[in-house]
């Protein structure tokens, strides 16, 4: 292992997924390599000591302090992990103290406060949204489009499916998606099932070079993947979106999260920011 | 709006999704209500001033400082937002300073360092994993099961689909899922296509009362939803998993993230923690 490579632990009493995502974002700011080790569900004294052992073992093995992001709400467990031989970055205590002061409230220090979401309406909505988005993936169903929160349209391989599923999974939105195909361009019309719902249609678009690359991985050497054909489909889709006043986002070098966030901003732009 | 309700802003130069998830986790520690407003893509002086206006407007409207989580890597933009009339909780600067000291490196302060992931192999793997998991949802395909990273099994409505999609979306894992149905129980055998892959099968299980409730929402009053039938299927599935030495997790009051994390821990338990 090079000296530039650092071990990063995420120690959490929950899943630690959010803390891991955060540590990846902030460490992307450094020109170094990191290996992430997430230790979830640290909800007992024994597990806290196990986490300390893993951290100290990494220190002994590599001779350099591991970086340790912690999100432990229980003070006793937090104090145990704080003694590990690492650079401890305490995401919980760091922000809880100023929040307690500002809110004039003590935090509950109760673990798994979000965990109980499994029984809430928000959770049920999320599962329902996932099922809806799956059933309405790639124009599979024209039923119940009135229930959709958003209908994504675009040509093949532009990112409709992952974006729909992400919107459902992260935000509990019923996101349908519908392909635009050469037949639609020949008719010069949106697929007719979509016409009544134009207000909630949002387009995804992509650069021709990138699209050709993606399609070539899937069907090498096909007409479908040819740059010329990609250009044709993109031009036609763009013309249709302009004609129908459908807003769209360019997905070329965007992550799923960035595309989803852009769609969300557009959906919500009608609403006042402070409702 | 009650005095217990506080406005929470998330101001980010990226999507702000991670910071929003974090703020929800930490604020769940307080017995109060919060309204989250995410302001993403704050990557210019103008947008930073717009964010400040929104925060100050909320202060003027409600007469109490909004809570503001920021993740802005650009110092100039960060300084602008820091002057807003809110309780500023700076997730970036708070941790970058100790990291710079520990790593002996300056951070790049470059925005969107993770953004370029859209062109990396990790990103391609993620999209491929989502496509794989969709094609292998609910036993739809027996093809290429050898490529699966994990195969989830369980009776209907136990959480297989959302867990598979989450594992694909968040971790780029090819997660197939396969239903266990009464015919399997009558034969007393795993579906035969799964037999060669027993080592990567993981079970999901649920309490009968909860399952009956979930199934009743879907098909009210059906035999499928009856508590007695749910008990029968659960007993048979449990017996099969025991007989085949398949590990399983109880999903009853777990979130998708918690189920996915438990599956991941099981998959990785064969590997040494420090590879």
Short mmCIF file of C-alpha atoms in Angstrom, two decimals:
data_model
loop_
_atom_site.label_atom_id
_atom_site.label_comp_id
_atom_site.label_asym_id
_atom_site.label_seq_id
_atom_site.Cartn_x
_atom_site.Cartn_y
_atom_site.Cartn_z
CA UNK A 1 0.00 0.00 0.00
CA UNK A 2 1.45 3.38 -0.96
CA UNK A 3 1.94 6.04 1.67
CA UNK A 4 -0.68 8.08 -0.17
CA UNK A 5 -3.33 5.45 0.60
CA UNK A 6 -5.28 5.93 3.79
CA UNK A 7 -7.76 3.69 5.54
CA UNK A 8 -11.05 5.43 6.33
CA UNK A 9 -13.47 3.96 8.86
CA UNK A 10 -17.11 4.92 9.15
CA UNK A 11 -18.47 3.91 12.54
CA UNK A 12 -22.22 4.31 12.95
CA UNK A 13 -25.04 3.01 15.13
CA UNK A 14 -27.21 2.93 12.00
CA UNK A 15 -26.29 1.86 8.50
CA UNK A 16 -23.54 4.47 8.14
CA UNK A 17 -24.52 4.92 4.48
CA UNK A 18 -24.99 8.70 4.75
CA UNK A 19 -21.70 9.13 6.61
CA UNK A 20 -19.93 6.99 4.01
CA UNK A 21 -21.37 9.09 1.16
CA UNK A 22 -20.28 12.22 3.00
CA UNK A 23 -16.76 10.95 3.63
CA UNK A 24 -16.41 10.05 -0.05
CA UNK A 25 -17.47 13.57 -1.07
CA UNK A 26 -15.12 15.37 1.27
CA UNK A 27 -12.16 13.06 0.64
CA UNK A 28 -12.60 13.59 -3.11
CA UNK A 29 -11.10 17.00 -2.31
CA UNK A 30 -7.71 15.38 -1.68
CA UNK A 31 -5.27 14.03 -4.24
CA UNK A 32 -4.84 10.74 -2.44
CA UNK A 33 -6.32 7.25 -2.39
CA UNK A 34 -8.63 6.07 0.34
CA UNK A 35 -10.01 2.68 1.27
CA UNK A 36 -13.39 2.92 3.01
CA UNK A 37 -14.44 0.43 5.68
CA UNK A 38 -17.94 0.92 7.03
CA UNK A 39 -18.76 -0.53 10.45
CA UNK A 40 -22.56 -0.31 10.79
CA UNK A 41 -24.96 -1.09 13.64
CA UNK A 42 -22.49 -0.26 16.46
CA UNK A 43 -25.17 -0.24 19.15
CA UNK A 44 -23.49 -1.98 22.10
CA UNK A 45 -20.36 -1.64 24.22
CA UNK A 46 -18.99 -4.85 22.72
CA UNK A 47 -19.43 -3.63 19.17
CA UNK A 48 -17.82 -0.30 20.08
CA UNK A 49 -14.77 -2.16 21.43
CA UNK A 50 -14.69 -4.31 18.26
CA UNK A 51 -14.66 -1.13 16.16
CA UNK A 52 -11.75 0.25 18.24
CA UNK A 53 -9.85 -3.03 17.70
CA UNK A 54 -10.31 -2.80 13.93
CA UNK A 55 -9.11 0.81 13.90
CA UNK A 56 -6.08 0.09 16.10
CA UNK A 57 -5.24 -2.98 14.03
CA UNK A 58 -5.22 -0.82 10.89
CA UNK A 59 -2.96 1.69 12.64
CA UNK A 60 -0.53 -1.06 13.67
CA UNK A 61 -0.52 -2.61 10.22
CA UNK A 62 0.13 0.59 8.26
CA UNK A 63 1.84 2.79 10.87
CA UNK A 64 -0.41 5.75 10.12
CA UNK A 65 -3.60 6.90 11.83
CA UNK A 66 -6.73 5.85 9.99
CA UNK A 67 -9.36 8.54 9.39
CA UNK A 68 -12.50 7.75 11.40
CA UNK A 69 -15.88 9.36 10.73
CA UNK A 70 -18.28 8.59 13.57
CA UNK A 71 -22.04 9.06 13.94
CA UNK A 72 -22.80 7.61 17.35
CA UNK A 73 -25.59 9.19 19.35
CA UNK A 74 -24.95 7.22 22.55
CA UNK A 75 -22.39 9.09 24.68
CA UNK A 76 -20.91 5.95 26.26
CA UNK A 77 -20.30 4.27 22.89
CA UNK A 78 -19.00 7.51 21.44
CA UNK A 79 -16.48 7.87 24.28
CA UNK A 80 -15.22 4.33 23.67
CA UNK A 81 -14.68 4.85 19.94
CA UNK A 82 -13.15 8.31 20.52
CA UNK A 83 -10.18 6.59 22.23
CA UNK A 84 -9.22 4.63 19.11
CA UNK A 85 -5.90 5.45 17.51
CA UNK A 86 -7.27 7.39 14.57
CA UNK A 87 -8.16 10.90 13.43
CA UNK A 88 -11.67 10.99 14.91
CA UNK A 89 -14.11 13.21 13.00
CA UNK A 90 -17.29 13.21 15.08
CA UNK A 91 -20.18 14.11 12.79
CA UNK A 92 -22.72 13.78 15.57
CA UNK A 93 -21.31 15.72 18.55
CA UNK A 94 -19.86 18.43 16.31
CA UNK A 95 -23.30 19.53 15.18
CA UNK A 96 -25.53 18.44 18.06
CA UNK A 97 -24.06 20.94 20.52
CA UNK A 98 -24.78 24.08 18.44
CA UNK A 99 -28.20 22.66 17.50
CA UNK A 100 -29.10 22.10 21.16
CA UNK A 101 -28.15 25.70 21.92
CA UNK A 102 -30.07 27.14 18.98
CA UNK A 103 -33.18 25.04 19.50
CA UNK A 104 -33.15 25.34 23.30
CA UNK A 105 -33.74 21.58 23.37
CA UNK A 106 -31.67 18.61 24.47
CA UNK A 107 -31.18 15.91 21.86
CA UNK A 108 -32.74 12.58 22.76
CA UNK A 109 -29.54 10.58 22.20
CA UNK A 110 -31.84 7.75 21.13
CA UNK A 111 -30.48 5.41 18.50
CA UNK A 112 -32.39 4.52 15.36
CA UNK A 113 -34.78 7.43 15.50
CA UNK A 114 -35.13 7.28 11.72
CA UNK A 115 -35.28 3.49 11.73
CA UNK A 116 -38.95 3.46 12.65
CA UNK A 117 -39.71 5.01 9.31
CA UNK A 118 -40.42 1.43 8.21
CA UNK A 119 -43.89 1.79 9.74
CA UNK A 120 -44.68 5.30 8.56
CA UNK A 121 -46.72 6.61 5.65
CA UNK A 122 -43.54 8.03 4.14
CA UNK A 123 -42.12 4.53 4.02
CA UNK A 124 -45.25 3.08 2.45
CA UNK A 125 -45.22 5.86 -0.14
CA UNK A 126 -41.65 5.01 -0.97
CA UNK A 127 -42.42 1.34 -1.58
CA UNK A 128 -45.51 2.26 -3.58
CA UNK A 129 -43.47 4.70 -5.66
CA UNK A 130 -40.86 2.03 -6.43
CA UNK A 131 -43.58 -0.38 -7.55
CA UNK A 132 -45.20 2.32 -9.65
CA UNK A 133 -41.93 3.29 -11.32
CA UNK A 134 -41.11 -0.34 -12.08
CA UNK A 135 -44.55 -0.94 -13.60
CA UNK A 136 -44.21 2.24 -15.67
CA UNK A 137 -40.63 1.73 -16.81
CA UNK A 138 -39.92 2.17 -20.53
CA UNK A 139 -43.56 2.76 -21.46
CA UNK A 140 -44.58 -0.70 -20.20
CA UNK A 141 -47.92 0.59 -19.01
CA UNK A 142 -50.23 3.41 -20.02
CA UNK A 143 -52.46 2.76 -17.01
CA UNK A 144 -52.71 5.28 -14.20
CA UNK A 145 -50.41 7.85 -15.80
CA UNK A 146 -52.64 10.40 -14.05
CA UNK A 147 -51.05 9.22 -10.78
CA UNK A 148 -47.50 9.97 -11.95
CA UNK A 149 -45.59 12.79 -10.26
CA UNK A 150 -43.40 13.05 -13.31
CA UNK A 151 -43.12 11.34 -16.71
CA UNK A 152 -39.60 11.24 -18.13
CA UNK A 153 -39.26 11.01 -21.89
CA UNK A 154 -36.27 10.55 -24.15
CA UNK A 155 -34.64 8.33 -26.72
CA UNK A 156 -33.10 4.96 -25.86
CA UNK A 157 -30.09 4.94 -23.43
CA UNK A 158 -30.40 8.49 -22.21
CA UNK A 159 -30.80 7.53 -18.52
CA UNK A 160 -34.58 7.36 -18.05
CA UNK A 161 -34.72 4.11 -16.06
CA UNK A 162 -32.07 4.82 -13.40
CA UNK A 163 -33.41 8.35 -12.93
CA UNK A 164 -36.99 7.13 -12.46
CA UNK A 165 -35.95 4.50 -9.95
CA UNK A 166 -33.79 6.97 -8.06
CA UNK A 167 -36.63 9.50 -7.81
CA UNK A 168 -38.88 6.74 -6.45
CA UNK A 169 -36.30 5.31 -4.05
CA UNK A 170 -34.94 8.58 -2.64
CA UNK A 171 -37.99 10.84 -2.81
CA UNK A 172 -41.00 8.54 -2.99
CA UNK A 173 -42.02 10.07 -6.33
CA UNK A 174 -44.07 8.10 -8.81
CA UNK A 175 -41.84 8.51 -11.85
CA UNK A 176 -42.99 6.94 -15.10
CA UNK A 177 -40.73 6.89 -18.12
CA UNK A 178 -41.56 6.60 -21.79
CA UNK A 179 -39.29 6.10 -24.78
CA UNK A 180 -39.36 8.37 -27.82
CA UNK A 181 -38.96 6.18 -30.88
CA UNK A 182 -38.57 6.74 -34.65
CA UNK A 183 -42.34 6.13 -35.16
CA UNK A 184 -43.05 9.11 -32.90
CA UNK A 185 -40.69 11.28 -34.97
CA UNK A 186 -42.31 10.18 -38.23
CA UNK A 187 -45.71 11.16 -36.85
CA UNK A 188 -44.16 14.31 -35.38
CA UNK A 189 -46.26 13.82 -32.26
CA UNK A 190 -45.78 12.75 -28.67
CA UNK A 191 -46.96 9.17 -27.98
CA UNK A 192 -50.73 9.74 -27.77
CA UNK A 193 -51.11 8.28 -24.25
CA UNK A 194 -48.86 11.06 -22.97
CA UNK A 195 -50.70 13.98 -24.53
CA UNK A 196 -53.13 14.58 -21.61
CA UNK A 197 -50.18 14.77 -19.19
CA UNK A 198 -47.90 17.20 -21.00
CA UNK A 199 -47.59 19.39 -17.88
CA UNK A 200 -45.70 16.72 -16.01
CA UNK A 201 -43.46 15.51 -18.83
CA UNK A 202 -39.74 16.16 -18.50
CA UNK A 203 -37.15 15.31 -21.15
CA UNK A 204 -33.70 13.77 -20.90
CA UNK A 205 -31.20 14.57 -23.63
CA UNK A 206 -27.59 13.55 -24.31
CA UNK A 207 -24.69 14.42 -26.62
CA UNK A 208 -24.54 12.31 -29.79
CA UNK A 209 -20.92 11.20 -29.26
CA UNK A 210 -21.61 9.93 -25.75
CA UNK A 211 -24.85 8.22 -26.82
CA UNK A 212 -23.11 6.45 -29.67
CA UNK A 213 -20.44 5.22 -27.25
CA UNK A 214 -23.04 3.90 -24.79
CA UNK A 215 -25.09 2.21 -27.51
CA UNK A 216 -21.98 0.68 -29.03
CA UNK A 217 -21.21 -1.05 -25.75
CA UNK A 218 -24.65 -2.58 -25.87
CA UNK A 219 -24.93 -3.38 -29.58
CA UNK A 220 -21.49 -3.02 -31.15
CA UNK A 221 -21.45 -1.93 -34.77
CA UNK A 222 -25.24 -1.63 -35.05
CA UNK A 223 -27.09 1.05 -36.97
CA UNK A 224 -28.75 1.84 -33.64
CA UNK A 225 -25.36 2.84 -32.24
CA UNK A 226 -24.06 4.74 -35.30
CA UNK A 227 -23.16 8.35 -34.63
CA UNK A 228 -25.24 9.43 -37.61
CA UNK A 229 -28.34 7.64 -36.30
CA UNK A 230 -27.78 9.02 -32.78
CA UNK A 231 -27.59 12.54 -34.26
CA UNK A 232 -30.84 11.97 -36.16
CA UNK A 233 -32.73 10.77 -33.08
CA UNK A 234 -31.35 13.59 -30.93
CA UNK A 235 -32.33 16.23 -33.49
CA UNK A 236 -35.83 14.83 -33.82
CA UNK A 237 -36.32 14.51 -30.07
CA UNK A 238 -35.04 18.05 -29.51
CA UNK A 239 -37.40 19.40 -32.16
CA UNK A 240 -40.33 17.59 -30.56
CA UNK A 241 -39.54 18.89 -27.08
CA UNK A 242 -39.22 22.43 -28.38
CA UNK A 243 -42.49 22.14 -30.30
CA UNK A 244 -44.31 20.79 -27.24
CA UNK A 245 -42.60 23.18 -24.77
CA UNK A 246 -41.21 20.27 -22.76
CA UNK A 247 -38.24 21.23 -20.55
CA UNK A 248 -35.23 18.92 -20.67
CA UNK A 249 -31.86 18.27 -19.05
CA UNK A 250 -28.61 17.21 -20.70
CA UNK A 251 -27.44 13.99 -19.01
CA UNK A 252 -24.11 13.57 -20.82
CA UNK A 253 -21.71 13.83 -17.89
CA UNK A 254 -24.18 13.96 -15.02
CA UNK A 255 -24.59 11.41 -12.27
CA UNK A 256 -28.02 9.89 -11.56
CA UNK A 257 -28.24 12.10 -8.46
CA UNK A 258 -27.53 15.25 -10.48
CA UNK A 259 -30.14 14.38 -13.11
CA UNK A 260 -32.72 13.57 -10.42
CA UNK A 261 -32.00 16.82 -8.57
CA UNK A 262 -32.43 18.84 -11.77
CA UNK A 263 -35.75 17.13 -12.51
CA UNK A 264 -36.91 17.80 -8.94
CA UNK A 265 -36.01 21.49 -9.20
CA UNK A 266 -38.06 21.77 -12.38
CA UNK A 267 -41.06 19.95 -10.89
CA UNK A 268 -41.03 22.16 -7.82
CA UNK A 269 -40.33 25.44 -9.56
CA UNK A 270 -44.04 26.27 -9.69
CA UNK A 271 -44.35 26.07 -5.95
CA UNK A 272 -43.19 28.90 -3.69
CA UNK A 273 -40.04 28.01 -1.83
CA UNK A 274 -41.56 28.81 1.56
CA UNK A 275 -44.99 27.20 1.56
CA UNK B 1 -46.38 27.51 11.82
CA UNK B 2 -45.78 26.49 15.45
CA UNK B 3 -42.77 27.84 17.28
CA UNK B 4 -41.49 24.25 17.40
CA UNK B 5 -41.21 24.19 13.60
CA UNK B 6 -37.89 25.25 12.15
CA UNK B 7 -36.82 25.86 8.60
CA UNK B 8 -33.69 23.94 7.60
CA UNK B 9 -31.70 24.92 4.52
CA UNK B 10 -29.19 22.70 2.81
CA UNK B 11 -26.89 24.77 0.63
CA UNK B 12 -24.56 22.77 -1.60
CA UNK B 13 -22.50 23.20 -4.75
CA UNK B 14 -23.52 19.66 -5.70
CA UNK B 15 -26.88 17.97 -5.32
CA UNK B 16 -26.93 18.39 -1.53
CA UNK B 17 -28.58 14.96 -1.24
CA UNK B 18 -26.01 13.60 1.20
CA UNK B 19 -26.15 16.73 3.36
CA UNK B 20 -29.95 16.55 3.36
CA UNK B 21 -29.88 12.90 4.43
CA UNK B 22 -27.42 13.81 7.16
CA UNK B 23 -29.47 16.74 8.42
CA UNK B 24 -32.55 14.53 8.59
CA UNK B 25 -30.66 11.95 10.66
CA UNK B 26 -29.26 14.43 13.14
CA UNK B 27 -32.46 16.47 13.47
CA UNK B 28 -34.38 13.26 14.19
CA UNK B 29 -32.62 13.54 17.55
CA UNK B 30 -34.80 16.52 18.47
CA UNK B 31 -38.45 16.49 19.49
CA UNK B 32 -39.38 19.22 17.04
CA UNK B 33 -40.64 19.61 13.49
CA UNK B 34 -38.43 20.69 10.66
CA UNK B 35 -39.08 21.75 7.10
CA UNK B 36 -36.15 21.00 4.79
CA UNK B 37 -35.34 23.24 1.83
CA UNK B 38 -32.48 22.04 -0.34
CA UNK B 39 -30.68 24.59 -2.51
CA UNK B 40 -28.48 22.57 -4.88
CA UNK B 41 -25.86 23.55 -7.50
CA UNK B 42 -24.78 26.78 -5.73
CA UNK B 43 -21.69 27.22 -7.89
CA UNK B 44 -21.60 30.98 -8.58
CA UNK B 45 -21.54 34.24 -6.65
CA UNK B 46 -25.07 35.04 -7.87
CA UNK B 47 -26.44 31.73 -6.68
CA UNK B 48 -24.71 32.18 -3.31
CA UNK B 49 -26.41 35.58 -2.92
CA UNK B 50 -29.75 34.03 -3.94
CA UNK B 51 -29.30 31.41 -1.22
CA UNK B 52 -28.59 34.14 1.34
CA UNK B 53 -31.75 35.98 0.27
CA UNK B 54 -33.86 32.85 0.76
CA UNK B 55 -32.39 32.27 4.22
CA UNK B 56 -32.85 35.90 5.29
CA UNK B 57 -36.38 35.91 3.91
CA UNK B 58 -37.21 32.85 6.04
CA UNK B 59 -35.72 34.59 9.08
CA UNK B 60 -37.81 37.70 8.47
CA UNK B 61 -40.96 35.67 7.91
CA UNK B 62 -40.71 33.50 11.01
CA UNK B 63 -38.58 35.64 13.31
CA UNK B 64 -36.26 32.79 14.16
CA UNK B 65 -32.92 31.81 12.65
CA UNK B 66 -33.17 29.00 10.13
CA UNK B 67 -30.74 26.12 10.49
CA UNK B 68 -28.33 26.04 7.55
CA UNK B 69 -26.19 23.05 6.64
CA UNK B 70 -23.60 24.03 4.03
CA UNK B 71 -21.24 21.97 1.88
CA UNK B 72 -19.48 24.55 -0.26
CA UNK B 73 -15.91 23.88 -1.25
CA UNK B 74 -15.27 27.29 -2.80
CA UNK B 75 -14.06 29.69 -0.12
CA UNK B 76 -15.56 32.80 -1.73
CA UNK B 77 -19.02 31.26 -2.02
CA UNK B 78 -18.74 29.81 1.47
CA UNK B 79 -17.92 33.24 2.91
CA UNK B 80 -20.98 34.75 1.23
CA UNK B 81 -23.38 32.12 2.56
CA UNK B 82 -21.75 32.24 6.03
CA UNK B 83 -23.08 35.81 6.42
CA UNK B 84 -26.73 34.73 6.10
CA UNK B 85 -28.91 35.20 9.15
CA UNK B 86 -29.04 31.54 10.16
CA UNK B 87 -27.33 29.00 12.36
CA UNK B 88 -24.59 28.01 9.90
CA UNK B 89 -23.35 24.43 10.26
CA UNK B 90 -20.44 24.13 7.86
CA UNK B 91 -20.00 20.47 7.00
CA UNK B 92 -17.12 21.16 4.65
CA UNK B 93 -14.74 23.50 6.51
CA UNK B 94 -15.36 21.76 9.83
CA UNK B 95 -13.76 18.56 8.59
CA UNK B 96 -11.43 19.76 5.86
CA UNK B 97 -9.09 21.59 8.25
CA UNK B 98 -8.27 18.55 10.45
CA UNK B 99 -8.03 16.36 7.33
CA UNK B 100 -5.53 18.75 5.73
CA UNK B 101 -3.42 18.62 8.88
CA UNK B 102 -3.58 14.83 9.18
CA UNK B 103 -2.92 14.14 5.50
CA UNK B 104 -0.29 16.86 5.12
CA UNK B 105 -2.12 17.88 1.94
CA UNK B 106 -4.13 20.91 0.92
CA UNK B 107 -7.63 20.20 -0.33
CA UNK B 108 -8.21 21.10 -3.96
CA UNK B 109 -11.32 23.22 -3.26
CA UNK B 110 -12.51 22.07 -6.69
CA UNK B 111 -16.23 21.70 -7.10
CA UNK B 112 -17.84 18.58 -8.50
CA UNK B 113 -14.90 16.30 -7.92
CA UNK B 114 -17.28 13.34 -7.65
CA UNK B 115 -19.38 14.58 -10.55
CA UNK B 116 -17.00 13.15 -13.13
CA UNK B 117 -17.89 9.73 -11.91
CA UNK B 118 -20.33 9.71 -14.82
CA UNK B 119 -17.43 8.69 -17.06
CA UNK B 120 -15.77 6.15 -14.80
CA UNK B 121 -15.94 2.37 -14.68
CA UNK B 122 -17.66 2.62 -11.30
CA UNK B 123 -20.45 4.56 -12.95
CA UNK B 124 -20.79 2.08 -15.81
CA UNK B 125 -20.88 -0.77 -13.30
CA UNK B 126 -23.67 0.98 -11.47
CA UNK B 127 -25.82 1.35 -14.59
CA UNK B 128 -25.08 -2.24 -15.58
CA UNK B 129 -26.02 -3.43 -12.11
CA UNK B 130 -29.35 -1.57 -12.25
CA UNK B 131 -30.13 -3.12 -15.63
CA UNK B 132 -29.14 -6.56 -14.33
CA UNK B 133 -31.27 -6.24 -11.21
CA UNK B 134 -34.26 -5.07 -13.24
CA UNK B 135 -33.91 -7.97 -15.68
CA UNK B 136 -33.60 -10.41 -12.75
CA UNK B 137 -36.40 -9.01 -10.62
CA UNK B 138 -38.92 -11.50 -9.21
CA UNK B 139 -37.41 -14.49 -10.97
CA UNK B 140 -38.07 -12.96 -14.41
CA UNK B 141 -34.91 -14.46 -15.84
CA UNK B 142 -32.80 -17.53 -15.09
CA UNK B 143 -30.13 -16.36 -17.51
CA UNK B 144 -26.71 -15.28 -16.27
CA UNK B 145 -27.40 -16.03 -12.61
CA UNK B 146 -23.71 -16.91 -12.47
CA UNK B 147 -23.03 -13.16 -12.85
CA UNK B 148 -25.09 -12.21 -9.79
CA UNK B 149 -23.31 -10.83 -6.75
CA UNK B 150 -26.22 -11.92 -4.60
CA UNK B 151 -29.57 -13.68 -5.14
CA UNK B 152 -32.27 -12.66 -2.68
CA UNK B 153 -35.03 -15.17 -2.03
CA UNK B 154 -38.25 -14.95 -0.04
CA UNK B 155 -42.01 -15.14 -0.19
CA UNK B 156 -44.13 -12.46 -1.82
CA UNK B 157 -44.05 -8.91 -0.27
CA UNK B 158 -41.04 -9.40 1.93
CA UNK B 159 -38.97 -6.59 0.38
CA UNK B 160 -36.93 -8.35 -2.29
CA UNK B 161 -37.43 -5.85 -5.13
CA UNK B 162 -36.59 -2.59 -3.31
CA UNK B 163 -33.59 -4.24 -1.64
CA UNK B 164 -32.23 -5.55 -4.97
CA UNK B 165 -32.62 -2.17 -6.65
CA UNK B 166 -31.02 -0.36 -3.71
CA UNK B 167 -28.00 -2.70 -3.75
CA UNK B 168 -27.60 -2.04 -7.47
CA UNK B 169 -28.12 1.73 -7.25
CA UNK B 170 -26.00 2.42 -4.17
CA UNK B 171 -23.30 -0.25 -4.46
CA UNK B 172 -23.28 -1.35 -8.10
CA UNK B 173 -24.07 -4.92 -7.07
CA UNK B 174 -25.82 -7.27 -9.46
CA UNK B 175 -28.66 -8.35 -7.21
CA UNK B 176 -31.12 -10.89 -8.59
CA UNK B 177 -34.24 -11.81 -6.65
CA UNK B 178 -36.38 -14.90 -6.79
CA UNK B 179 -39.73 -15.63 -5.20
CA UNK B 180 -40.38 -18.70 -3.06
CA UNK B 181 -43.84 -19.97 -3.91
CA UNK B 182 -46.17 -22.73 -2.62
CA UNK B 183 -45.01 -25.07 -5.43
CA UNK B 184 -41.46 -24.85 -4.07
CA UNK B 185 -42.72 -25.75 -0.59
CA UNK B 186 -44.68 -28.73 -1.91
CA UNK B 187 -41.55 -30.02 -3.61
CA UNK B 188 -39.54 -29.14 -0.50
CA UNK B 189 -36.75 -27.84 -2.77
CA UNK B 190 -35.27 -24.54 -3.85
CA UNK B 191 -36.30 -23.49 -7.38
CA UNK B 192 -33.99 -25.71 -9.44
CA UNK B 193 -32.31 -22.85 -11.34
CA UNK B 194 -31.00 -21.54 -8.05
CA UNK B 195 -29.41 -24.77 -6.80
CA UNK B 196 -25.99 -24.23 -8.43
CA UNK B 197 -25.74 -20.79 -6.78
CA UNK B 198 -26.64 -21.63 -3.19
CA UNK B 199 -23.50 -19.91 -1.89
CA UNK B 200 -24.74 -16.50 -2.94
CA UNK B 201 -28.38 -16.88 -1.92
CA UNK B 202 -29.61 -14.70 0.92
CA UNK B 203 -33.10 -14.88 2.42
CA UNK B 204 -35.52 -12.16 3.48
CA UNK B 205 -38.08 -13.02 6.17
CA UNK B 206 -40.87 -11.07 7.87
CA UNK B 207 -43.31 -11.39 10.78
CA UNK B 208 -46.67 -12.93 9.84
CA UNK B 209 -48.74 -10.05 11.28
CA UNK B 210 -46.83 -7.44 9.32
CA UNK B 211 -46.93 -9.51 6.12
CA UNK B 212 -50.68 -9.99 6.41
CA UNK B 213 -51.10 -6.23 6.84
CA UNK B 214 -48.97 -5.46 3.76
CA UNK B 215 -50.72 -8.09 1.62
CA UNK B 216 -54.13 -6.87 2.77
CA UNK B 217 -53.35 -3.41 1.45
CA UNK B 218 -52.62 -4.97 -1.91
CA UNK B 219 -55.38 -7.59 -2.08
CA UNK B 220 -57.88 -6.89 0.68
CA UNK B 221 -59.65 -9.93 2.13
CA UNK B 222 -57.79 -12.42 -0.09
CA UNK B 223 -56.60 -15.85 1.02
CA UNK B 224 -53.13 -14.62 -0.03
CA UNK B 225 -53.33 -11.95 2.70
CA UNK B 226 -54.86 -14.11 5.46
CA UNK B 227 -52.77 -14.34 8.60
CA UNK B 228 -53.09 -18.13 8.53
CA UNK B 229 -51.74 -18.33 4.98
CA UNK B 230 -48.93 -15.88 5.78
CA UNK B 231 -47.95 -18.07 8.76
CA UNK B 232 -47.93 -21.17 6.54
CA UNK B 233 -45.68 -19.56 3.91
CA UNK B 234 -43.32 -18.14 6.54
CA UNK B 235 -43.00 -21.52 8.29
CA UNK B 236 -42.29 -23.31 5.03
CA UNK B 237 -39.80 -20.71 3.85
CA UNK B 238 -38.01 -20.76 7.20
CA UNK B 239 -37.80 -24.56 7.12
CA UNK B 240 -36.37 -24.45 3.60
CA UNK B 241 -33.74 -21.86 4.49
CA UNK B 242 -32.69 -23.86 7.55
CA UNK B 243 -32.49 -27.09 5.54
CA UNK B 244 -30.39 -25.40 2.85
CA UNK B 245 -28.24 -23.41 5.31
CA UNK B 246 -29.29 -20.12 3.73
CA UNK B 247 -28.76 -17.09 6.00
CA UNK B 248 -31.65 -14.65 6.28
CA UNK B 249 -32.62 -11.28 7.72
CA UNK B 250 -35.90 -10.25 9.33
CA UNK B 251 -37.23 -7.23 7.43
CA UNK B 252 -40.29 -6.48 9.58
CA UNK B 253 -39.40 -3.01 10.85
CA UNK B 254 -36.24 -2.37 8.87
CA UNK B 255 -35.72 0.31 6.25
CA UNK B 256 -34.44 -0.64 2.79
CA UNK B 257 -31.04 0.78 3.77
CA UNK B 258 -30.88 -1.40 6.89
CA UNK B 259 -31.83 -4.55 4.99
CA UNK B 260 -29.28 -3.77 2.26
CA UNK B 261 -26.54 -3.12 4.83
CA UNK B 262 -27.25 -6.42 6.57
CA UNK B 263 -27.10 -8.30 3.25
CA UNK B 264 -23.81 -6.56 2.42
CA UNK B 265 -22.29 -7.51 5.77
CA UNK B 266 -23.19 -11.13 5.16
CA UNK B 267 -21.79 -11.14 1.61
CA UNK B 268 -18.53 -9.60 2.75
CA UNK B 269 -18.09 -11.62 5.94
CA UNK B 270 -15.87 -14.13 4.13
CA UNK B 271 -13.39 -11.45 3.17
CA UNK B 272 -10.85 -10.11 5.64
CA UNK B 273 -11.68 -6.60 6.73
CA UNK B 274 -8.27 -5.24 5.72
CA UNK B 275 -7.55 -6.69 2.30
#
